[in-house]
Coordinates of C-alpha atoms in Angstrom, one line a residue:
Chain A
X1 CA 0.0 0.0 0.0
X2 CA 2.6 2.2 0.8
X3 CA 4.8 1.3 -2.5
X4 CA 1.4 2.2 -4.2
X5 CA 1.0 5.3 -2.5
X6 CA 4.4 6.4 -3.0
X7 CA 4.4 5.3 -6.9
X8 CA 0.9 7.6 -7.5
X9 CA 2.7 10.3 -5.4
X10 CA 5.8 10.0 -7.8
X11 CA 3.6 10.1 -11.3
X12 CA 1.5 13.3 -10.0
X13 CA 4.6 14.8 -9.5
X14 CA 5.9 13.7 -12.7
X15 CA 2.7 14.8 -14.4
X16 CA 3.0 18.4 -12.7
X17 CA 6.2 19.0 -13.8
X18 CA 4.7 18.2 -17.5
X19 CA 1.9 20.8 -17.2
X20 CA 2.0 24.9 -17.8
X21 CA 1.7 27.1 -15.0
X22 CA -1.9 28.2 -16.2
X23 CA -2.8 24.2 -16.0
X24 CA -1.5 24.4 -12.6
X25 CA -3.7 26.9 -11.5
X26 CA -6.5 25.4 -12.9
X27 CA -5.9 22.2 -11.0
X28 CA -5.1 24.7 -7.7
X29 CA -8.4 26.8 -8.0
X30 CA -10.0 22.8 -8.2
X31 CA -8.9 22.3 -4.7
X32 CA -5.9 20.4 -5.5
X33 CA -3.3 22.0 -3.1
X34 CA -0.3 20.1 -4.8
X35 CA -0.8 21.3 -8.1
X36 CA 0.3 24.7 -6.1
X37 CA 3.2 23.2 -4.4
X38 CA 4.3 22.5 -7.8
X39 CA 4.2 26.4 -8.7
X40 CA 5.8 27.3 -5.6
X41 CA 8.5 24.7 -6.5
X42 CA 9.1 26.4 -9.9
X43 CA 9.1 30.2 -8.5
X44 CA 10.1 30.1 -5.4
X45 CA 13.8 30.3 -6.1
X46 CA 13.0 33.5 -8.4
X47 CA 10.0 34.8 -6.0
X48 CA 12.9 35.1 -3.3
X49 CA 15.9 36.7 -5.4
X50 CA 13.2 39.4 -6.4
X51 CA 12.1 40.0 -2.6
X52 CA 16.2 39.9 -1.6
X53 CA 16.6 42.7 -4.0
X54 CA 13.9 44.6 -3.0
X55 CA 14.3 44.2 0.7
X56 CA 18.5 43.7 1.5
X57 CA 17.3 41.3 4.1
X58 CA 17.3 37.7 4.3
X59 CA 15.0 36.9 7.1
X60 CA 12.3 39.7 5.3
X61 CA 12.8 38.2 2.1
X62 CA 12.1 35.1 3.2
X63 CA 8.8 36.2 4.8
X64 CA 7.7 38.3 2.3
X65 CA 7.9 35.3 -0.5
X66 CA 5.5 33.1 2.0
X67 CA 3.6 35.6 2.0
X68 CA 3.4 36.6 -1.4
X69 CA 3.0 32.6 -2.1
X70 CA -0.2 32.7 0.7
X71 CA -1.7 35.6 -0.6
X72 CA -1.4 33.9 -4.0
X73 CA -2.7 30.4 -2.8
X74 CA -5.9 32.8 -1.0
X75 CA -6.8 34.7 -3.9
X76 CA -6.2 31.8 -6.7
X77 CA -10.0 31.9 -7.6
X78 CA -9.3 35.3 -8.6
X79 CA -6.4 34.8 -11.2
X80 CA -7.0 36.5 -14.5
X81 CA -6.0 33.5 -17.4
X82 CA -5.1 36.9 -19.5
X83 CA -2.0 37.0 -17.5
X84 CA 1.1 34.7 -16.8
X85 CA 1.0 33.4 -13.5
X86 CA 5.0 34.4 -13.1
X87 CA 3.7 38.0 -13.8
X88 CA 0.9 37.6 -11.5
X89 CA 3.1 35.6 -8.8
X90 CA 5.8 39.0 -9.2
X91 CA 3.2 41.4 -9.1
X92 CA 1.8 40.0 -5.8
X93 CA 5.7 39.5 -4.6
X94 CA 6.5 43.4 -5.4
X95 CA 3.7 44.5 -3.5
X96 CA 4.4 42.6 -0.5
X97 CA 7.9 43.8 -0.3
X98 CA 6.4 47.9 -1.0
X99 CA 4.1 46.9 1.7
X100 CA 7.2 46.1 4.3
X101 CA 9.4 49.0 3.2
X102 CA 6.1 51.2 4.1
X103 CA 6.2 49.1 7.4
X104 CA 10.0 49.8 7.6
X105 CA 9.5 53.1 7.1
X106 CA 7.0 53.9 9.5
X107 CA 9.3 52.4 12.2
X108 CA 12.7 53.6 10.4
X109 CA 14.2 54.4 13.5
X110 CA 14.7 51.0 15.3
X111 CA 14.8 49.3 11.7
X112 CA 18.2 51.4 11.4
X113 CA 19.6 49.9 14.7
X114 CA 20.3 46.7 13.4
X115 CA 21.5 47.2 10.4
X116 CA 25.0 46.5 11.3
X117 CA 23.9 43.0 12.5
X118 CA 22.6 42.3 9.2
X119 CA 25.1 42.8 7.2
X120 CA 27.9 40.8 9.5
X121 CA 25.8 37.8 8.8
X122 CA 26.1 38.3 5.0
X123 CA 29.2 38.1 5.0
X124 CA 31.7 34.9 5.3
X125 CA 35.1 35.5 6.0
X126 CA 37.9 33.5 4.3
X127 CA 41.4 33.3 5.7
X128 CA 42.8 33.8 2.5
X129 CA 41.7 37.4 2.7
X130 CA 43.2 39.9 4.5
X131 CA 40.9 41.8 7.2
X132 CA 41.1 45.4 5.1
X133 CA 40.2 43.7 2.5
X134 CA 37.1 42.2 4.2
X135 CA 36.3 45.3 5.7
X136 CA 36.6 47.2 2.5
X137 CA 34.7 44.9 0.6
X138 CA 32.0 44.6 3.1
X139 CA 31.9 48.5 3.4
X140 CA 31.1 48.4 -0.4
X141 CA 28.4 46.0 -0.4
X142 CA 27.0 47.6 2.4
X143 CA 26.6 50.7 0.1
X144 CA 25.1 49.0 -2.8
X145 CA 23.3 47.6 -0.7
X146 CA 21.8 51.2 0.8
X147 CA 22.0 52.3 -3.1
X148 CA 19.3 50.1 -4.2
X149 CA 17.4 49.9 -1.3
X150 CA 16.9 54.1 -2.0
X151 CA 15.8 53.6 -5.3
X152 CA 12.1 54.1 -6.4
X153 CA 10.7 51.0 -6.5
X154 CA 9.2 51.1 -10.2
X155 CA 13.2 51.1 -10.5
X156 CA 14.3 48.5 -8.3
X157 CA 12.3 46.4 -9.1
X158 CA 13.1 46.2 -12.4
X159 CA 16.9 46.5 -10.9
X160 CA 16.5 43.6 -9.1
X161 CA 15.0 41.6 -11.9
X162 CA 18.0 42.4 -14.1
X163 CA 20.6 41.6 -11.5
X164 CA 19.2 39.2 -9.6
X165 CA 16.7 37.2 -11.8
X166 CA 18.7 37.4 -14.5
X167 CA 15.2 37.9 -16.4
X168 CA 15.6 39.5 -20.3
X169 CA 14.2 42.7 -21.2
X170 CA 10.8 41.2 -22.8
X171 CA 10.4 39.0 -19.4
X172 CA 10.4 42.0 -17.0
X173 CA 8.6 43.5 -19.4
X174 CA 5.7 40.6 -19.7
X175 CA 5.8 40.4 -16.0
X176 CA 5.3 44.1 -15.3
X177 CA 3.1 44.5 -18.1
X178 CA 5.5 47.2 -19.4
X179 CA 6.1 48.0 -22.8
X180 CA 9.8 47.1 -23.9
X181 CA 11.2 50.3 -24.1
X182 CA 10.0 51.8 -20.7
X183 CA 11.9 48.8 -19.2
X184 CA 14.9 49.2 -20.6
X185 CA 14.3 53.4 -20.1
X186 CA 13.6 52.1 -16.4
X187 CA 16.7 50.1 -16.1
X188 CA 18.9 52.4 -17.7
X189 CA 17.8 55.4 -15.0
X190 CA 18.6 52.8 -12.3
X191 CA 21.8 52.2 -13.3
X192 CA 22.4 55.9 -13.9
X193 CA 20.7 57.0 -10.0
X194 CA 22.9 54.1 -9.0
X195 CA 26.1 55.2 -9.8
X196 CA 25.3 58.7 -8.7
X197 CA 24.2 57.1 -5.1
X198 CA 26.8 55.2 -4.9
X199 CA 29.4 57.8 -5.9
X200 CA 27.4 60.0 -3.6
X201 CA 27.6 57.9 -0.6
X202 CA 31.1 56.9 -1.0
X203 CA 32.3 60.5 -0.7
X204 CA 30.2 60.9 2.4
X205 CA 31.9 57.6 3.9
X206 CA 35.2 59.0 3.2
Chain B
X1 CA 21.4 66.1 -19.6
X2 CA 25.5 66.1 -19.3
X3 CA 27.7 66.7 -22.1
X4 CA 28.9 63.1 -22.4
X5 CA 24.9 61.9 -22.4
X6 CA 24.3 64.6 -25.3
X7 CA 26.9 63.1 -27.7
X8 CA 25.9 59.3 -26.9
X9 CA 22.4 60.7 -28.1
X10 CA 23.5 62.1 -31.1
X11 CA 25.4 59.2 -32.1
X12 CA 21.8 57.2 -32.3
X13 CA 23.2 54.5 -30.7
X14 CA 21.5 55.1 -27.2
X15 CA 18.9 52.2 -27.3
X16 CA 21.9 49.4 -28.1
X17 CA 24.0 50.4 -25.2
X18 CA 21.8 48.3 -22.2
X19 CA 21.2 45.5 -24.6
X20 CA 25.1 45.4 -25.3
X21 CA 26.0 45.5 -20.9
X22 CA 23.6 42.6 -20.6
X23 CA 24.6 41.2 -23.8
X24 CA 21.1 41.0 -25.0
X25 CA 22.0 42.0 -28.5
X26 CA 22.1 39.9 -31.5
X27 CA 24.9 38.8 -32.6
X28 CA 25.4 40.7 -36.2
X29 CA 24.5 44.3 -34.4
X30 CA 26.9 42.9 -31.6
X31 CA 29.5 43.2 -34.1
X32 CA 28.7 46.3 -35.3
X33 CA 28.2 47.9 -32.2
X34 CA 31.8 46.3 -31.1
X35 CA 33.4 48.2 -34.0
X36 CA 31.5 51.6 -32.6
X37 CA 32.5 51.8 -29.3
X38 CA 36.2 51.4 -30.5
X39 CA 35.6 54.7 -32.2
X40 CA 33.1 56.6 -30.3
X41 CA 34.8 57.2 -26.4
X42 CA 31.1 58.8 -25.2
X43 CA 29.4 55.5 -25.9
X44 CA 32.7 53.7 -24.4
X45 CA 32.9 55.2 -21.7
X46 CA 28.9 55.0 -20.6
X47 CA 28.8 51.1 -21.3
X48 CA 32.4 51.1 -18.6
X49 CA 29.8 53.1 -16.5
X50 CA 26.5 51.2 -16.8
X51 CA 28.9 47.7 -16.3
X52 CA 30.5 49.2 -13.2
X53 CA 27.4 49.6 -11.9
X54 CA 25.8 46.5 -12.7
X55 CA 28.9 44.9 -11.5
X56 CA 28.5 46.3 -8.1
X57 CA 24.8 44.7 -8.2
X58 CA 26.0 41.9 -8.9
X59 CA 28.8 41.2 -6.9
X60 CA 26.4 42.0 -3.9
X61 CA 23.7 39.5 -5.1
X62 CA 27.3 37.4 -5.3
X63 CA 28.3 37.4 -2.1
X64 CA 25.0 38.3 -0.4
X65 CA 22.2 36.2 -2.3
X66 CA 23.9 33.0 -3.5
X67 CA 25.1 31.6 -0.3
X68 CA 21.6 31.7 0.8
X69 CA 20.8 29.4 -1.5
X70 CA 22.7 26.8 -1.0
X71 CA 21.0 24.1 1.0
X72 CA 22.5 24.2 4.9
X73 CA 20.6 20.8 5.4
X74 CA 19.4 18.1 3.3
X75 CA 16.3 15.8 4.0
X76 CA 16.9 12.3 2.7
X77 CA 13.0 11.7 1.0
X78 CA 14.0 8.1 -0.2
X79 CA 13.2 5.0 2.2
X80 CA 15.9 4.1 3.9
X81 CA 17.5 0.6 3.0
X82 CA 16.5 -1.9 5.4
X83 CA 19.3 -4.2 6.0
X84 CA 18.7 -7.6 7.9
X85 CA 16.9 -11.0 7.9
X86 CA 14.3 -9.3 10.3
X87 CA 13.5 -6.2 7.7
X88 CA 13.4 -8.5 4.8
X89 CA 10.1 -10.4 6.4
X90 CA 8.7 -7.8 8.0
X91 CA 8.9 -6.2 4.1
X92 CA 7.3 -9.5 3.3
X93 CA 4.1 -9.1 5.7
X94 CA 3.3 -5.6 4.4
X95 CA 2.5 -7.4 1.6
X96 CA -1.5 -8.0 2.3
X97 CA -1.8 -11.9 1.0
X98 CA 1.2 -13.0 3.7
X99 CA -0.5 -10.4 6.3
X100 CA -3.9 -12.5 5.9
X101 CA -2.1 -15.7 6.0
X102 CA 0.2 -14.7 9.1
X103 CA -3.3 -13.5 11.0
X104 CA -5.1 -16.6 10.2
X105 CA -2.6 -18.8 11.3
X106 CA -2.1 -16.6 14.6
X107 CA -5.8 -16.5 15.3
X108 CA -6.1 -20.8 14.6
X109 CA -3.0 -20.7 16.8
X110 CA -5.1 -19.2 19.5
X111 CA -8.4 -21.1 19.0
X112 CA -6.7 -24.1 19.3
X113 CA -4.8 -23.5 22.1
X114 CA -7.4 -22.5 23.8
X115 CA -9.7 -25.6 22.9
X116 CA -6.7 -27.6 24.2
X117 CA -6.6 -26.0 27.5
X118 CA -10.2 -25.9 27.9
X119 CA -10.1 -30.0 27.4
X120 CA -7.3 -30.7 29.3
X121 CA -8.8 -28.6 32.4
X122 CA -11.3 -31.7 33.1
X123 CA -8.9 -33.9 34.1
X124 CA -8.4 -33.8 38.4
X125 CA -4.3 -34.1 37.5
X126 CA -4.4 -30.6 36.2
X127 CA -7.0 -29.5 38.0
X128 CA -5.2 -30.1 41.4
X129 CA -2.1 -28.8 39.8
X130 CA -3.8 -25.6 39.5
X131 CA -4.4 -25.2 42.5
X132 CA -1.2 -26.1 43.5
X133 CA 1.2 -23.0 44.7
X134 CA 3.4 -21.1 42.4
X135 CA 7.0 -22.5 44.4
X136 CA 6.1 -26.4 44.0
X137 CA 9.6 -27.1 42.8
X138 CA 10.9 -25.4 45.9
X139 CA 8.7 -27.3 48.4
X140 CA 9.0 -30.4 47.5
X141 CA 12.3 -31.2 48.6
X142 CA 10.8 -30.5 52.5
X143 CA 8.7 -33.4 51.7
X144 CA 11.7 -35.8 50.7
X145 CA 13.3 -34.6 54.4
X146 CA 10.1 -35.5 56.1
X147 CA 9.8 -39.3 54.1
X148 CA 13.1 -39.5 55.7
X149 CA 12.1 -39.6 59.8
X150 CA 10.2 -43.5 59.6
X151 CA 13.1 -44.8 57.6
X152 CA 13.7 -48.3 59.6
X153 CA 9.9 -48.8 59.9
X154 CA 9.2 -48.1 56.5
X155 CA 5.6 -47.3 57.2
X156 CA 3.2 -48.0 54.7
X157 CA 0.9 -45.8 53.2
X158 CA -2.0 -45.0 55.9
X159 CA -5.2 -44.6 55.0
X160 CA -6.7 -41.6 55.6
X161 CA -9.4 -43.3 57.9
X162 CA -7.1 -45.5 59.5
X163 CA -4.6 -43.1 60.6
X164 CA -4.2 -42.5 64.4
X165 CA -5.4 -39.1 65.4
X166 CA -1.8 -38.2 66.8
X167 CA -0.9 -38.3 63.3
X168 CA -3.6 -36.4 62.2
X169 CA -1.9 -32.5 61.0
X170 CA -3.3 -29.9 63.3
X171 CA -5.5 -27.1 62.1
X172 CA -4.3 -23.7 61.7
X173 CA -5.8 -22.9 65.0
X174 CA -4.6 -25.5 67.0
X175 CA -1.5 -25.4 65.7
X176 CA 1.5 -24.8 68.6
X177 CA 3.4 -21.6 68.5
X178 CA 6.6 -23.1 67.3
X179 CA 5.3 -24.4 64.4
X180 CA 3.6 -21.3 63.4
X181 CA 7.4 -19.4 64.4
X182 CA 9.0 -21.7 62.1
X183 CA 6.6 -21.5 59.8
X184 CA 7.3 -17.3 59.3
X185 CA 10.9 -18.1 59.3
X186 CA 10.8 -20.5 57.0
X187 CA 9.0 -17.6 55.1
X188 CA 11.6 -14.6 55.5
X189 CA 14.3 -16.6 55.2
X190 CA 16.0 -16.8 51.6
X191 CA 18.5 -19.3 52.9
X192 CA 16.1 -21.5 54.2
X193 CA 14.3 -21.6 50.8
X194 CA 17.7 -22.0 48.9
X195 CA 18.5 -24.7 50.6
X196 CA 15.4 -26.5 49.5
X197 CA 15.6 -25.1 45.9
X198 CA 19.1 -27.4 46.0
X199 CA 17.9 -30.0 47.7
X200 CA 15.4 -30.0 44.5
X201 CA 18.0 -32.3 43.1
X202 CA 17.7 -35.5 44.9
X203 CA 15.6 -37.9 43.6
X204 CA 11.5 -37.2 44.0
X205 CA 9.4 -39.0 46.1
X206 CA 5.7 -39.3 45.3
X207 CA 3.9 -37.7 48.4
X208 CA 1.4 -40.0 49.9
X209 CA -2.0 -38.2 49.2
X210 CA -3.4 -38.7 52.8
X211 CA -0.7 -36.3 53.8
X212 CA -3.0 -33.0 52.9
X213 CA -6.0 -35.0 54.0
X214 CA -6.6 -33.4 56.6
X215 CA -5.1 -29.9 56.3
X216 CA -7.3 -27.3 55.7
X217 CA -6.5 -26.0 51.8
X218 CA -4.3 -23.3 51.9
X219 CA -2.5 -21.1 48.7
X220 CA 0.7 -22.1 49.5
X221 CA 1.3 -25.9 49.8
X222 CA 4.7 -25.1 51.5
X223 CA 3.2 -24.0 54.8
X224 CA 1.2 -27.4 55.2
X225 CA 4.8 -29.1 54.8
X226 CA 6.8 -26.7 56.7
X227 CA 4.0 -27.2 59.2
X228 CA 4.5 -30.9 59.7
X229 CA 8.5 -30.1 59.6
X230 CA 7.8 -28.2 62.4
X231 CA 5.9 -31.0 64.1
X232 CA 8.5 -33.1 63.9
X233 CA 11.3 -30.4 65.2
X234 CA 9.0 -30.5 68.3
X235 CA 9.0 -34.4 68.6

């Protein structure tokens, strides 16, 4: 019986991993709650590199993907077919994270207490590297990592699908339901405010 | 608008300078674009920019994303190889036709066993051994001591209504204090009663039935025979 079990359990996941996303959804808004696991299988991964990018955190981007992947499980029913479901699934990921930079904001003062903490977590020290070194490099990601995090978000998030999806131009621009040139206008002043940030910041480190 | 960002525009190159950084561009316009940045330094020097930048993203994602993803535990979903003479049938009765088999021949097991005992349990043998105490082995050596006392008169086996009423074995309540003093030492004491368990070697006697006959029944057949050991202690 348990063979059996295990063998069914084995084809529907072989039979998931055959089937669109839209298919999936179908099956999900049927009440079949593994035809979802299989979507949060697929976009997790991507779902948490976008909320990284948007947040700088690991412990918030981790909450903010369950989220966005509850919200998205609660409001299935709703899902438009005239979308994809990874532009639906970032849509509902981006809002999360604007909702916890409001929530940051609104308590920016203790937020900005720990910041330290986070970012000796992030980074691993190897002995091969000299300590200036270290704190050099970790002083610069800690400003890229301020950089982004002052962006707009209509341009970090597109930021952070660039760098960290490593989506094209057409994919961001499916998923935000952009036209092709306003993303790659969006990246571009990014990358521009970016540089100016970071040279900006730099200056007032040194 | 700075001056560098008013010659890349009139250059009309503007729109293949992001697909060139993330190398989105095909591969004929690569070329071509190649060959224009070696001659234009505007256009040069805003694709160095724009990488730099995009470097810096990246080498943060680098060394601040990816090690996040890399699993810190694993979870083995596979069974786990059973190894053994015991896993390999217990394997076997999972499957349900052995199962069935193995629980019919447990439960006709059972029903006969119990048929046996239930037909056995007329016979007065067993059902005087049952009432027999739970130490029998370690009582009946007391017995073989006692058979010992008549040993040049070899008495014969008395009937139990021909026995002489000096012989009869006194009730609980008439019993003397001695004998009911030895009888709670012979209780308490382990030695006493490992003695007997190694006398349990010797040879068995058959104990003469009219010996209980007229001692009241009592749970532990060792207290009768201690009783009349006692007796004799007094003689």
């Amino acid at each position: 019986m348990a063979d059996f079990e295990a063998k069914l359990a084995v084809a529907t996941s072989l039979m998931f991993k055959e089937l669109a996303d839209e298919q999936l959804v179908e099956l999900a808004v049927r009440d079949d709650p593994e035809a979802f696991g299989e979507i949060v299988r697929r976009w997790e991964r991507k779902i948490f590199a976008l909320c990284f990018g948007m947040l700088g955190r690991e412990d918030e981007a981790r909450d903010a993907a369950q989220e966005a992947f509850i919200s998205a499980y609660r409001n299935i029913s709703r899902f438009r077919g005239d979308a994809k479901v990874s532009s639906w699934l970032h849509r509902i990921a981006v809002n999360q994270c604007l909702t916890v930079k409001r929530r940051q904001k609104s308590r920016s003062e203790e937020y900005l207490g720990d910041e330290d903490e986070a970012e000796s977590r992030v980074f691993v020290a190897s002995p091969a590297v000299s300590p200036k070194n270290i704190a050099e490099k970790g002083e610069r990601l800690k400003l890229v990592r301020q950089a982004v995090g002052a962006l707009p978000s209509e341009l970090r998030e597109v930021i952070v699908m660039k760098e960290f999806e490593e989506m094209t131009f057409q994919e961001i621009a499916d998923t935000l339901e952009l036209p092709l040139s306003t993303v790659k206008s969006r990246l571009y002043t990014a990358l521009k405010q970016l540089k100016l940030r970071l040279e900006r910041i730099s200056v007032e480190v040194v | 608008m700075t001056h560098n960002e008013a010659k890349i525009q009139e250059c009309g190159h503007t729109g293949q300078i992001l697909d060139f950084v993330y190398d989105e561009l095909p591969v004929g316009v690569k070329g071509a674009f190649e060959h224009h940045l070696a001659a234009c330094e505007a256009c040069s020097g805003e694709v160095s920019s724009l990488v730099s930048t995009s470097v810096a993203v990246k080498e943060w994602r680098a060394e601040a994303f990816e090690p996040l993803l890399k699993p810190r535990f694993s979870i083995q979903t596979g069974r786990r190889p059973k190894i053994g003479v015991f896993s390999t049938i217990l394997d076997m009765f999972r499957q349900p036709v052995y199962a069935v088999a193995a629980a019919t021949l447990l439960l006709g097991s059972a029903i006969g066993l119990y048929f046996l005992l239930g037909s056995s349990s007329s016979q007065p043998q067993v059902a005087r051994s049952v009432d027999m105490p739970a130490v029998p082995a370690a009582v009946t050596p007391t017995v073989s001591v006692i058979e010992q006392e008549p040993a040049e008169e070899a008495k014969p086996m008395i009937a139990k209504d021909e026995r002489p009423a000096e012989n009869v074995a006194p009730t609980r309540a008439e019993r003397p204090e001695g004998a009911r003093q030895a009888r709670l030492v012979r209780k308490s004491s382990d030695s006493a009663h490992d003695r007997a368990v190694a006398t349990n070697a010797l040879p068995q006697k058959a104990v003469p039935e009219d010996l209980f006959g007229e001692v009241p029944e009592t749970r532990d057949r060792s207290l009768r025979l201690t009783d009349l050991f006692a007796e004799g202690d007094e003689d």
